[in-house]
mmCIF file of C-alpha atoms in Angstrom:
data_model
loop_
_atom_site.group_PDB
_atom_site.id
_atom_site.type_symbol
_atom_site.label_atom_id
_atom_site.label_comp_id
_atom_site.label_asym_id
_atom_site.label_seq_id
_atom_site.Cartn_x
_atom_site.Cartn_y
_atom_site.Cartn_z
ATOM 1 C CA MET A 1 0.000 0.000 0.000
ATOM 2 C CA PRO A 2 1.565 3.301 -1.006
ATOM 3 C CA HIS A 3 2.228 5.965 1.612
ATOM 4 C CA SER A 4 -0.295 8.794 1.483
ATOM 5 C CA ASP A 5 -0.316 12.167 3.198
ATOM 6 C CA ASN A 6 -4.116 12.179 3.204
ATOM 7 C CA LYS A 7 -4.350 9.909 6.233
ATOM 8 C CA MET A 8 -5.943 11.119 9.405
ATOM 9 C CA GLY A 9 -4.285 10.583 12.750
ATOM 10 C CA ARG A 10 -5.874 9.192 15.879
ATOM 11 C CA TRP A 11 -6.688 12.609 17.383
ATOM 12 C CA GLY A 12 -7.936 13.902 14.061
ATOM 13 C CA ALA A 13 -10.327 10.962 13.791
ATOM 14 C CA VAL A 14 -11.492 11.390 17.395
ATOM 15 C CA SER A 15 -12.094 15.106 16.936
ATOM 16 C CA TYR A 16 -13.907 14.430 13.661
ATOM 17 C CA ILE A 17 -16.259 11.951 15.364
ATOM 18 C CA VAL A 18 -16.812 14.223 18.365
ATOM 19 C CA GLY A 19 -17.533 17.111 15.995
ATOM 20 C CA ASN A 20 -20.104 15.028 14.152
ATOM 21 C CA ILE A 21 -21.750 13.933 17.385
ATOM 22 C CA VAL A 22 -21.876 17.453 18.803
ATOM 23 C CA GLY A 23 -22.919 18.956 15.475
ATOM 24 C CA SER A 24 -25.737 16.514 14.975
ATOM 25 C CA GLY A 25 -26.755 16.878 18.618
ATOM 26 C CA ILE A 26 -27.075 20.619 18.241
ATOM 27 C CA PHE A 27 -29.530 20.245 15.366
ATOM 28 C CA ILE A 28 -31.267 16.930 16.071
ATOM 29 C CA VAL A 29 -32.080 17.301 19.770
ATOM 30 C CA PRO A 30 -33.851 20.696 19.484
ATOM 31 C CA GLY A 31 -35.746 19.442 16.434
ATOM 32 C CA THR A 32 -36.861 16.364 18.345
ATOM 33 C CA VAL A 33 -37.919 18.428 21.364
ATOM 34 C CA ALA A 34 -39.839 20.850 19.118
ATOM 35 C CA THR A 35 -41.559 17.954 17.341
ATOM 36 C CA LEU A 36 -42.574 16.345 20.635
ATOM 37 C CA GLY A 37 -43.888 19.703 21.862
ATOM 38 C CA ALA A 38 -45.896 20.076 18.655
ATOM 39 C CA TYR A 39 -47.359 16.603 19.164
ATOM 40 C CA CYS A 40 -48.378 17.575 22.706
ATOM 41 C CA TYR A 41 -50.137 20.684 21.408
ATOM 42 C CA CYS A 42 -51.864 18.609 18.710
ATOM 43 C CA GLU A 43 -53.127 16.238 21.374
ATOM 44 C CA LEU A 44 -54.319 19.090 23.588
ATOM 45 C CA GLY A 45 -55.940 20.882 20.663
ATOM 46 C CA THR A 46 -57.875 17.826 19.547
ATOM 47 C CA SER A 47 -58.994 16.811 23.039
ATOM 48 C CA ILE A 48 -59.854 20.283 24.437
ATOM 49 C CA ARG A 49 -61.999 21.981 21.802
ATOM 50 C CA ARG A 50 -62.081 25.499 23.239
ATOM 51 C CA SER A 51 -60.391 28.536 21.788
ATOM 52 C CA GLY A 52 -57.743 30.279 23.840
ATOM 53 C CA GLY A 53 -54.668 28.102 23.497
ATOM 54 C CA ASP A 54 -52.628 27.710 26.674
ATOM 55 C CA PHE A 55 -55.171 29.647 28.729
ATOM 56 C CA ALA A 56 -57.944 27.257 27.674
ATOM 57 C CA TYR A 57 -55.803 24.221 28.464
ATOM 58 C CA LEU A 58 -54.887 25.484 31.931
ATOM 59 C CA THR A 59 -58.453 26.522 32.805
ATOM 60 C CA HIS A 60 -59.695 23.139 31.583
ATOM 61 C CA VAL A 61 -57.839 21.489 34.474
ATOM 62 C CA ARG A 62 -59.096 24.241 36.844
ATOM 63 C CA TRP A 63 -55.746 26.009 37.239
ATOM 64 C CA ASN A 64 -57.336 29.426 36.897
ATOM 65 C CA ALA A 65 -54.715 31.337 38.907
ATOM 66 C CA ILE A 66 -51.845 29.744 36.989
ATOM 67 C CA ALA A 67 -53.656 30.396 33.698
ATOM 68 C CA PHE A 68 -54.086 34.068 34.642
ATOM 69 C CA MET A 69 -50.414 34.416 35.618
ATOM 70 C CA PHE A 70 -49.255 32.592 32.495
ATOM 71 C CA MET A 71 -51.283 34.787 30.152
ATOM 72 C CA SER A 72 -50.364 37.967 32.045
ATOM 73 C CA ILE A 73 -46.668 37.182 31.649
ATOM 74 C CA GLY A 74 -47.315 36.188 28.051
ATOM 75 C CA CYS A 75 -49.056 39.455 27.173
ATOM 76 C CA VAL A 76 -46.598 41.682 29.007
ATOM 77 C CA LEU A 77 -43.311 39.884 28.390
ATOM 78 C CA ILE A 78 -43.211 36.762 26.212
ATOM 79 C CA TYR A 79 -45.197 37.771 23.115
ATOM 80 C CA PRO A 80 -43.714 41.287 22.788
ATOM 81 C CA LEU A 81 -40.215 39.821 23.139
ATOM 82 C CA MET A 82 -40.967 37.191 20.495
ATOM 83 C CA LEU A 83 -42.178 39.909 18.125
ATOM 84 C CA ALA A 84 -39.073 41.986 18.840
ATOM 85 C CA ILE A 85 -36.777 39.041 18.098
ATOM 86 C CA GLN A 86 -38.645 38.251 14.880
ATOM 87 C CA ALA A 87 -38.578 41.893 13.775
ATOM 88 C CA GLU A 88 -34.868 42.243 14.568
ATOM 89 C CA THR A 89 -34.094 39.048 12.654
ATOM 90 C CA THR A 90 -36.199 40.208 9.709
ATOM 91 C CA ALA A 91 -34.374 43.538 9.620
ATOM 92 C CA GLU A 92 -30.959 41.873 9.767
ATOM 93 C CA TYR A 93 -31.808 39.312 7.085
ATOM 94 C CA THR A 94 -33.314 41.991 4.836
ATOM 95 C CA VAL A 95 -30.120 44.013 5.019
ATOM 96 C CA GLN A 96 -28.021 40.899 4.367
ATOM 97 C CA ALA A 97 -30.252 39.616 1.549
ATOM 98 C CA PHE A 98 -30.046 42.825 -0.446
ATOM 99 C CA ARG A 99 -26.420 43.428 0.575
ATOM 100 C CA LEU A 100 -27.306 46.892 1.763
ATOM 101 C CA ASN A 101 -24.423 46.976 4.210
ATOM 102 C CA GLU A 102 -21.908 46.547 1.373
ATOM 103 C CA ASN A 103 -23.501 48.422 -1.510
ATOM 104 C CA CYS A 104 -25.564 51.328 -0.252
ATOM 105 C CA LEU A 105 -25.158 51.892 3.444
ATOM 106 C CA ASN A 106 -21.469 52.174 4.235
ATOM 107 C CA ASN A 107 -22.199 54.545 7.097
ATOM 108 C CA PRO A 108 -22.829 52.483 10.286
ATOM 109 C CA ILE A 109 -25.230 55.074 11.710
ATOM 110 C CA LEU A 110 -27.312 55.055 8.529
ATOM 111 C CA LEU A 111 -27.292 51.247 8.523
ATOM 112 C CA PHE A 112 -28.463 51.204 12.160
ATOM 113 C CA ILE A 113 -31.300 53.630 11.396
ATOM 114 C CA PHE A 114 -32.330 51.607 8.338
ATOM 115 C CA LYS A 115 -32.422 48.371 10.364
ATOM 116 C CA LYS A 116 -34.565 50.041 13.024
ATOM 117 C CA LEU A 117 -36.888 51.345 10.311
ATOM 118 C CA ILE A 118 -37.347 47.825 8.928
ATOM 119 C CA PHE A 119 -37.781 46.582 12.516
ATOM 120 C CA SER A 120 -40.534 49.123 13.184
ATOM 121 C CA LEU A 121 -42.324 48.536 9.889
ATOM 122 C CA PHE A 122 -42.331 44.764 10.422
ATOM 123 C CA ALA A 123 -43.648 45.111 13.989
ATOM 124 C CA LEU A 124 -46.405 47.501 12.879
ATOM 125 C CA PHE A 125 -47.282 45.253 9.934
ATOM 126 C CA MET A 126 -47.654 42.215 12.191
ATOM 127 C CA MET A 127 -49.655 44.231 14.721
ATOM 128 C CA PHE A 128 -52.131 45.449 12.091
ATOM 129 C CA ILE A 129 -52.502 41.971 10.600
ATOM 130 C CA ASN A 130 -53.446 40.603 14.018
ATOM 131 C CA PHE A 131 -55.703 43.561 14.827
ATOM 132 C CA TYR A 132 -57.605 43.376 11.561
ATOM 133 C CA SER A 133 -58.675 39.735 11.525
ATOM 134 C CA LEU A 134 -56.737 36.726 12.654
ATOM 135 C CA ARG A 135 -58.929 34.278 10.773
ATOM 136 C CA ARG A 136 -59.228 36.069 7.440
ATOM 137 C CA VAL A 137 -55.945 37.948 7.121
ATOM 138 C CA GLY A 138 -53.582 36.456 9.712
ATOM 139 C CA ALA A 139 -54.074 32.824 8.743
ATOM 140 C CA ARG A 140 -53.780 33.582 5.022
ATOM 141 C CA PHE A 141 -50.629 35.591 5.577
ATOM 142 C CA GLN A 142 -49.122 32.784 7.676
ATOM 143 C CA ASN A 143 -49.971 30.172 5.033
ATOM 144 C CA ARG A 144 -48.447 32.224 2.224
ATOM 145 C CA TRP A 145 -45.388 33.129 4.291
ATOM 146 C CA ASN A 146 -44.776 29.445 5.097
ATOM 147 C CA TYR A 147 -45.109 28.608 1.404
ATOM 148 C CA CYS A 148 -42.442 31.159 0.514
#
């Protein structure tokens, strides 16, 4: 067998395997947890046929105080933070997708203002979609957005 410089040493092989295990663990475990959580919500949604989501599920088992606290924290903290994260990500990806940071907006202050403008427009757009009609407009928008 001829001598080749393309061989991997013991530590190279070990680090390669560990990298594959860690890399797959980073992507597979959260996907599995999210899928199991989705299955739980499917089960709850098909067995408890009331509108209201988490609040309806918690009041169904007579945990009214916990349901009130959960929805209060959700309205004040969780849902606004989720919208802020989504709007910030949308602004960043919009700038990256159109390469605005390289082509047009070389000034960091102008780039910051432009990102905040996209952030604000996205947040207002989502707010008005949910205010107008969740069934007619919100669901259609979500279906089309998922298709894209």
